[in-house]
Amino acid sequence: MRLSGRNLKCVRGGREVFSGLDLAATEGEALAVTGPNGAGKTSLLRVLAGLLVPADGTIALEGGDAELSLPEQAHYLGHRDALKPALSVAENLSFWREFLGGKTEDAGRCLAAVGLDHAAHLPAAYLSAGQRRRLSIARLLSVRRPVWLLDEPTSALDTAGQALFAALMRDHLASGGLIVAATHLPLGIDARDLRMGGAA
Amino acid sequence: MSALAALIRRDIKIALRVGGGALIGVLFFLTVTVLMPFAVGPDLALLSRLGPAILWLGALLASLLTLDRLFTADHEDGSLDLIVMSRTPLELACAAKALAHWIAAGLPLIVATPVLGLLLNLDGTATLAVAATLLAGTPALTFTGMIGAALAVTLHRGGLLLAVLVLPLSIPVLIFGVAASQAAISGPLPFGTPFSILCALSLASLVIGPFAAAASLRHGLD
């Protein structure tokens, strides 16, 4: 499997965020997108996730499921956690597990993997920022998707959480997945660096 | 299919919990209808003549009240991104969300109608007629309102805009809903004629609404 983008250009609100960007990542490889604030890291991830239409350039995923598009084979972990405060931790996770579909894992085991099994029946409104992030990570585990698009995945996590997430990312890479992560902090895994330029 | 069922179940669950929209709509409906006899005065004949129109207006405003959160809530917490990316066609996801909204916020209005009919001096037939027209007509309100709700996501803070956009679309539904109720109560038109048109409006909006909303959401992604 190989994810590649050629000559990507992104324009938001009439302002060019980046242009002429090439990227490539193969199976088992992590790409760390770094750069100053406003360099377009989030925009790049949203372009890859199909949530922004690139002004120019092409994106291709070779060796994936030919029936499915890249966004349909990808997990997107954004700034916003996609959690409903009115639902419990377990309900939030099992909704995404059922809605996203495909190959799924046992929800209880995923919660245990991120250290939230003790809080399964707590409404998500009572979770801390780090716990919310852990619950979002459990979503990545509960549904099997080969491509992970992560936007500042470790920002709210404590040291133990960061180590835990690094281990989970390593497992994902070892099982043939690939990761594109925008980050300021070290991810804790071997990753190729994609440096994006300064703000235009 | 299980993805859509999960979406419907989730939205209904959220609407019924504390802070959800279902109860707010019914309370608003109740308030409008209860206040009306005090405003109109103790003229029972006038009240029963105005009854169907009051109930329809109340239902229209109540459904509009909760509709603007249909997509903005999911947009704000990032759920909408994942729904757009998912393997479920966005049109079907929109239809599922509207259906869930109708079940959680529209059906309770219809259930409350017989009770509120008593306050407006409507007899059994009249109440039944209004309830039947609401049952046939409120899906049209939800599914056309969904288009406005999707546009409100694109245009940030579009809550007020929703009312301006959706109200003109709901005028035909209001006209034929009230006309059918009046026809059942006093004639001279047969009940079936305006009621059929009301059903047709609902069916048309069932088809157009999801496509228009999905197109608007896709266009407005950022």
Coordinates of C-alpha atoms in Angstrom, one line a residue:
Chain A
M1 CA 0.0 0.0 0.0
R2 CA 1.3 3.4 -0.9
L3 CA -0.2 6.8 -0.2
S4 CA 1.0 9.6 -2.5
G5 CA 0.2 13.2 -3.2
R6 CA 1.6 15.2 -6.1
N7 CA 1.9 18.9 -6.5
L8 CA -0.8 19.6 -4.0
K9 CA -2.1 23.1 -3.6
C10 CA -4.6 24.3 -1.0
V11 CA -6.4 27.6 -1.0
R12 CA -8.6 28.7 1.9
G13 CA -10.5 31.9 2.1
G14 CA -8.7 33.2 -1.0
R15 CA -5.3 32.7 0.6
E16 CA -2.9 30.1 -0.6
V17 CA -2.0 27.9 2.3
F18 CA 0.6 25.7 0.5
S19 CA 1.4 24.7 -3.1
G20 CA 3.6 22.3 -5.0
L21 CA 3.6 19.9 -2.1
D22 CA 4.6 16.3 -2.8
L23 CA 4.3 13.5 -0.2
A24 CA 4.6 9.7 -0.1
A25 CA 4.2 7.1 2.6
T26 CA 4.3 3.4 2.2
E27 CA 3.0 0.5 4.2
G28 CA 4.4 0.4 7.7
E29 CA 5.7 4.0 7.5
A30 CA 4.8 7.1 9.5
L31 CA 5.1 10.6 8.1
A32 CA 5.4 13.4 10.6
V33 CA 4.2 16.7 9.2
T34 CA 5.9 19.5 11.1
G35 CA 6.1 23.3 10.7
P36 CA 5.2 26.5 12.4
N37 CA 1.6 27.5 13.2
G38 CA -0.3 28.4 10.1
A39 CA 2.0 26.4 7.8
G40 CA -1.0 24.3 6.6
K41 CA -0.5 21.0 8.5
T42 CA -4.2 20.7 9.4
S43 CA -5.2 21.8 5.9
L44 CA -3.0 19.1 4.4
L45 CA -4.6 16.4 6.7
R46 CA -8.1 17.6 5.8
V47 CA -7.2 17.5 2.1
L48 CA -6.0 13.9 2.5
A49 CA -9.2 13.1 4.5
G50 CA -11.3 14.4 1.6
L51 CA -12.7 17.2 3.8
L52 CA -11.1 20.0 1.7
V53 CA -10.9 20.0 -2.0
P54 CA -7.3 20.7 -3.2
A55 CA -7.0 23.6 -5.7
D56 CA -4.5 21.5 -7.6
G57 CA -2.7 18.2 -7.6
T58 CA -3.7 14.6 -7.1
I59 CA -3.9 12.1 -4.3
A60 CA -3.7 8.4 -4.8
L61 CA -3.8 5.3 -2.6
E62 CA -2.3 2.3 -4.3
G63 CA -2.8 -1.2 -3.1
G64 CA -5.8 -0.4 -0.9
D65 CA -9.3 -1.6 -1.5
A66 CA -10.2 -0.7 -5.0
E67 CA -13.9 -0.3 -4.2
L68 CA -13.2 2.3 -1.6
S69 CA -11.9 5.9 -1.7
L70 CA -9.0 7.1 0.5
P71 CA -11.3 8.8 3.1
E72 CA -13.3 5.7 3.4
Q73 CA -10.2 3.7 4.3
A74 CA -8.8 6.3 6.7
H75 CA -9.3 7.4 10.3
Y76 CA -9.2 11.1 10.9
L77 CA -8.3 12.3 14.4
G78 CA -8.8 16.0 14.5
H79 CA -8.8 18.8 17.1
R80 CA -12.4 18.1 17.8
D81 CA -13.1 14.8 19.4
A82 CA -16.4 13.9 17.8
L83 CA -17.8 12.9 21.2
K84 CA -21.3 13.6 22.5
P85 CA -21.3 14.8 26.1
A86 CA -24.8 13.3 26.7
L87 CA -23.7 9.8 25.8
S88 CA -21.6 7.6 28.0
V89 CA -18.0 6.6 27.1
A90 CA -19.2 3.1 26.0
E91 CA -22.1 4.5 24.0
N92 CA -19.9 7.0 22.2
L93 CA -17.4 4.3 21.2
S94 CA -20.0 1.8 20.2
F95 CA -21.8 4.4 18.0
W96 CA -18.7 5.1 15.9
R97 CA -17.9 1.4 15.8
E98 CA -21.3 0.6 14.3
F99 CA -21.5 3.7 12.1
L100 CA -18.1 3.4 10.6
G101 CA -18.5 -0.3 10.0
G102 CA -16.1 -2.7 8.3
K103 CA -13.8 -4.9 10.4
T104 CA -14.3 -4.1 14.0
E105 CA -12.8 -5.0 17.3
D106 CA -14.4 -5.6 20.7
A107 CA -15.3 -2.2 22.2
G108 CA -14.5 -3.2 25.7
R109 CA -11.0 -4.4 24.8
C110 CA -10.4 -1.1 22.9
L111 CA -11.4 0.9 26.0
A112 CA -9.1 -1.2 28.1
A113 CA -6.3 -0.6 25.7
V114 CA -6.5 3.2 26.2
G115 CA -7.1 2.8 30.0
L116 CA -10.7 4.0 30.0
D117 CA -12.4 0.7 30.9
H118 CA -13.1 1.9 34.5
A119 CA -15.1 4.9 33.1
A120 CA -17.2 3.1 30.5
H121 CA -20.5 4.2 32.0
L122 CA -19.5 7.8 32.7
P123 CA -21.1 10.5 30.5
A124 CA -18.5 11.8 28.2
A125 CA -19.2 15.3 29.5
Y126 CA -17.3 14.5 32.7
L127 CA -14.1 13.4 30.9
S128 CA -10.9 15.5 31.0
A129 CA -9.3 16.7 27.8
G130 CA -6.8 13.8 28.0
Q131 CA -9.5 11.2 28.6
R132 CA -11.5 12.6 25.6
R133 CA -8.4 12.2 23.5
R134 CA -7.9 8.6 24.8
L135 CA -11.6 7.8 23.9
S136 CA -11.0 9.2 20.3
I137 CA -7.9 6.9 20.1
A138 CA -10.1 4.0 21.1
R139 CA -12.2 4.8 18.0
L140 CA -9.1 4.3 15.8
L141 CA -8.6 0.9 17.4
S142 CA -12.2 -0.3 17.4
V143 CA -12.6 0.0 13.6
R144 CA -9.8 -1.3 11.3
R145 CA -8.7 1.3 8.8
P146 CA -5.2 1.1 7.2
V147 CA -4.6 4.9 7.0
W148 CA -4.5 7.0 10.1
L149 CA -4.6 10.8 9.6
L150 CA -3.7 12.4 13.0
D151 CA -3.8 16.1 13.8
E152 CA -1.8 16.8 17.0
P153 CA -2.6 13.4 18.4
T154 CA -0.6 13.7 21.6
S155 CA -1.4 17.3 22.5
A156 CA -3.6 16.6 25.6
L157 CA -2.1 13.3 26.6
D158 CA 0.1 12.8 29.7
T159 CA 3.5 11.2 29.5
A160 CA 2.1 7.7 30.1
G161 CA -0.6 8.4 27.5
Q162 CA 1.9 9.5 25.0
A163 CA 4.0 6.3 25.5
L164 CA 0.8 4.2 25.3
F165 CA -0.2 5.9 22.0
A166 CA 3.3 5.5 20.6
A167 CA 3.0 1.7 21.3
L168 CA -0.4 1.6 19.6
M169 CA 0.9 3.5 16.6
R170 CA 3.8 1.0 16.4
D171 CA 1.4 -1.9 16.4
H172 CA -0.6 -0.2 13.7
L173 CA 2.5 0.2 11.5
A174 CA 3.6 -3.3 12.2
S175 CA 0.2 -4.6 11.0
G176 CA 0.7 -2.9 7.6
G177 CA -0.9 0.4 8.3
L178 CA 0.4 3.9 7.5
I179 CA 0.3 7.1 9.5
V180 CA 0.3 10.8 8.5
A181 CA 0.5 12.9 11.7
A182 CA 0.8 16.7 12.1
T183 CA 2.7 17.4 15.2
H184 CA 4.8 19.7 17.3
L185 CA 5.8 17.1 19.8
P186 CA 7.9 14.1 19.1
L187 CA 5.6 11.1 18.3
G188 CA 7.8 8.6 20.0
I189 CA 8.0 6.4 16.9
D190 CA 10.3 6.3 13.9
A191 CA 8.8 8.7 11.4
R192 CA 9.9 10.4 8.3
D193 CA 9.8 14.2 8.5
L194 CA 7.8 16.3 6.2
R195 CA 8.6 19.9 6.8
M196 CA 6.1 22.5 5.7
G197 CA 7.2 26.1 5.1
G198 CA 6.5 29.2 7.1
A199 CA 3.3 31.1 7.0
A200 CA 2.8 32.9 3.7
Chain B
M1 CA -28.0 -0.4 7.1
S2 CA -26.7 -1.0 10.6
A3 CA -24.7 2.3 10.3
L4 CA -27.9 4.2 9.6
A5 CA -29.8 2.4 12.4
A6 CA -26.9 3.4 14.7
L7 CA -27.1 7.0 13.7
I8 CA -30.9 7.1 14.2
R9 CA -30.5 5.4 17.6
R10 CA -27.8 7.9 18.7
D11 CA -29.7 11.0 17.6
I12 CA -32.9 9.9 19.4
K13 CA -30.9 9.0 22.5
I14 CA -29.3 12.4 22.6
A15 CA -32.6 14.2 21.9
L16 CA -34.3 12.4 24.8
R17 CA -31.6 13.0 27.4
V18 CA -31.2 16.0 29.5
G19 CA -30.4 19.0 27.4
G20 CA -31.7 17.3 24.2
G21 CA -34.2 19.0 21.9
A22 CA -37.2 16.7 22.1
L23 CA -38.7 18.1 25.3
I24 CA -38.1 21.7 24.4
G25 CA -40.2 21.4 21.2
V26 CA -43.1 19.9 23.0
L27 CA -42.9 22.5 25.8
F28 CA -42.9 25.3 23.3
F29 CA -45.9 23.8 21.5
L30 CA -47.7 23.6 24.8
T31 CA -46.9 27.2 25.7
V32 CA -48.0 28.6 22.4
T33 CA -51.3 26.7 22.5
V34 CA -52.0 27.3 26.1
L35 CA -51.5 31.0 25.8
M36 CA -53.7 31.4 22.8
P37 CA -57.1 31.1 24.5
F38 CA -56.0 33.8 26.9
A39 CA -55.1 36.1 24.1
V40 CA -58.2 35.4 21.9
G41 CA -60.7 35.5 24.8
P42 CA -63.5 33.3 25.9
D43 CA -65.3 33.1 22.6
L44 CA -65.6 29.3 22.2
A45 CA -66.9 29.4 18.6
L46 CA -64.0 31.6 17.5
L47 CA -61.5 29.4 19.4
S48 CA -62.7 26.2 17.7
R49 CA -62.6 28.0 14.3
L50 CA -59.0 29.1 14.9
G51 CA -58.0 25.8 16.6
P52 CA -56.5 24.0 13.7
A53 CA -54.5 27.0 12.6
I54 CA -53.1 27.6 16.1
L55 CA -52.1 24.0 16.4
W56 CA -50.4 24.0 13.0
L57 CA -48.6 27.2 13.7
G58 CA -47.4 25.9 17.1
A59 CA -46.2 22.7 15.5
L60 CA -44.4 24.6 12.8
L61 CA -42.6 26.9 15.2
A62 CA -41.8 24.1 17.6
S63 CA -40.2 22.0 14.9
L64 CA -38.2 25.0 13.6
L65 CA -37.0 25.7 17.1
T66 CA -35.0 22.5 17.4
L67 CA -34.1 22.0 13.8
D68 CA -31.2 24.5 13.6
R69 CA -29.1 22.2 15.8
L70 CA -29.6 19.2 13.4
F71 CA -26.2 19.6 11.8
T72 CA -24.5 22.4 13.7
A73 CA -24.0 20.3 16.8
D74 CA -22.3 17.6 14.8
H75 CA -20.3 20.2 13.0
E76 CA -19.0 21.8 16.2
D77 CA -17.8 18.6 17.8
G78 CA -16.3 17.2 14.6
S79 CA -18.7 14.3 14.2
L80 CA -19.8 15.7 10.8
D81 CA -16.3 15.3 9.4
L82 CA -16.4 11.6 10.3
I83 CA -19.9 11.2 8.9
V84 CA -18.8 12.9 5.6
M85 CA -15.7 10.6 5.4
S86 CA -17.6 7.4 6.2
R87 CA -18.7 4.6 3.8
T88 CA -22.4 5.6 4.3
P89 CA -23.6 7.9 1.5
L90 CA -24.1 11.4 2.9
E91 CA -27.6 11.6 1.5
L92 CA -28.7 8.6 3.4
A93 CA -27.0 9.9 6.6
C94 CA -28.9 13.2 6.2
A95 CA -32.1 11.3 5.7
A96 CA -31.4 9.2 8.8
K97 CA -30.7 12.3 10.9
A98 CA -33.9 14.0 9.7
L99 CA -35.9 10.8 10.5
A100 CA -34.4 10.7 14.0
H101 CA -35.3 14.3 14.5
W102 CA -38.8 13.7 13.4
I103 CA -39.2 10.7 15.7
A104 CA -37.8 12.6 18.7
A105 CA -39.3 16.0 18.1
G106 CA -42.1 15.6 15.6
L107 CA -44.0 12.6 16.9
P108 CA -44.4 14.0 20.5
L109 CA -46.1 17.1 19.0
I110 CA -48.7 14.8 17.4
V111 CA -49.2 12.8 20.6
A112 CA -49.8 16.1 22.5
T113 CA -52.3 17.3 19.9
P114 CA -55.4 15.7 21.5
V115 CA -54.7 17.2 24.9
L116 CA -54.2 20.6 23.4
G117 CA -57.3 20.2 21.2
L118 CA -59.3 20.2 24.4
L119 CA -58.0 23.7 25.3
L120 CA -59.1 25.0 21.9
N121 CA -62.6 23.6 22.1
L122 CA -62.0 21.1 19.3
D123 CA -64.3 18.1 19.2
G124 CA -63.2 14.6 18.6
T125 CA -63.4 14.7 14.8
A126 CA -61.6 18.0 14.6
T127 CA -58.8 16.8 16.9
L128 CA -58.4 13.6 14.9
A129 CA -58.3 15.6 11.7
V130 CA -55.6 18.0 13.0
A131 CA -53.6 15.0 14.3
A132 CA -53.8 13.2 11.0
T133 CA -52.7 16.3 9.0
L134 CA -49.8 16.9 11.4
L135 CA -48.8 13.2 11.0
A136 CA -48.8 13.6 7.3
G137 CA -47.3 17.2 7.2
T138 CA -44.6 17.4 9.9
P139 CA -42.2 15.1 7.9
A140 CA -42.3 17.8 5.2
L141 CA -41.4 20.4 7.7
T142 CA -38.5 18.4 9.0
F143 CA -37.2 17.4 5.6
T144 CA -37.4 20.9 4.1
G145 CA -36.1 22.4 7.3
M146 CA -33.1 20.1 7.0
I147 CA -32.0 22.0 3.9
G148 CA -31.9 25.2 5.9
A149 CA -30.1 23.4 8.7
A150 CA -27.4 22.3 6.3
L151 CA -27.0 25.8 5.0
A152 CA -26.7 27.1 8.5
V153 CA -23.5 24.9 8.9
T154 CA -22.0 26.5 5.9
L155 CA -22.9 30.1 6.9
H156 CA -21.6 30.3 10.4
R157 CA -24.2 31.4 13.0
G158 CA -27.0 30.8 10.7
G159 CA -29.7 30.2 13.3
L160 CA -31.8 33.2 12.4
L161 CA -31.1 32.6 8.7
L162 CA -32.7 29.2 9.1
A163 CA -36.0 30.7 9.9
V164 CA -35.9 33.1 7.0
L165 CA -34.9 30.3 4.6
V166 CA -37.2 27.6 5.8
L167 CA -40.4 29.5 6.5
P168 CA -41.2 30.3 2.9
L169 CA -40.7 26.6 2.0
S170 CA -43.1 25.6 4.8
I171 CA -46.0 27.9 3.7
P172 CA -47.5 25.3 1.3
V173 CA -47.5 22.7 4.0
L174 CA -49.2 25.1 6.4
I175 CA -51.8 26.1 3.8
F176 CA -52.8 22.5 2.9
G177 CA -52.5 21.2 6.5
V178 CA -54.9 23.8 7.8
A179 CA -57.1 23.5 4.8
A180 CA -57.4 19.7 5.2
S181 CA -58.3 20.1 8.9
Q182 CA -60.9 22.8 8.2
A183 CA -62.3 20.6 5.4
A184 CA -62.8 17.7 7.9
I185 CA -64.5 20.0 10.4
S186 CA -66.7 22.2 8.4
G187 CA -66.4 21.4 4.7
P188 CA -67.3 22.2 2.0
L189 CA -64.2 20.7 0.4
P190 CA -63.7 17.0 0.8
F191 CA -61.0 16.1 3.3
G192 CA -59.2 14.0 0.8
T193 CA -58.2 16.7 -1.7
P194 CA -56.0 19.0 0.4
F195 CA -54.8 15.9 2.4
S196 CA -53.5 14.2 -0.7
I197 CA -51.6 17.4 -1.7
L198 CA -50.2 17.5 1.9
C199 CA -49.0 13.9 1.5
A200 CA -47.5 14.7 -1.9
L201 CA -45.6 17.7 -0.3
S202 CA -44.2 15.3 2.3
L203 CA -43.2 12.7 -0.2
A204 CA -41.5 15.3 -2.4
S205 CA -39.5 16.8 0.5
L206 CA -38.5 13.3 1.5
V207 CA -36.7 12.9 -1.8
I208 CA -35.4 16.5 -2.3
G209 CA -34.4 17.2 1.3
P210 CA -31.6 14.7 1.8
F211 CA -30.0 15.4 -1.6
A212 CA -30.1 19.2 -1.2
A213 CA -28.8 19.0 2.4
A214 CA -26.0 16.6 1.4
A215 CA -25.0 18.9 -1.5
S216 CA -25.0 21.9 0.8
L217 CA -22.9 20.1 3.4
R218 CA -20.3 18.9 0.8
H219 CA -20.1 22.3 -0.7
G220 CA -19.6 24.0 2.7
L221 CA -16.8 21.8 4.1
D222 CA -13.9 23.7 5.4

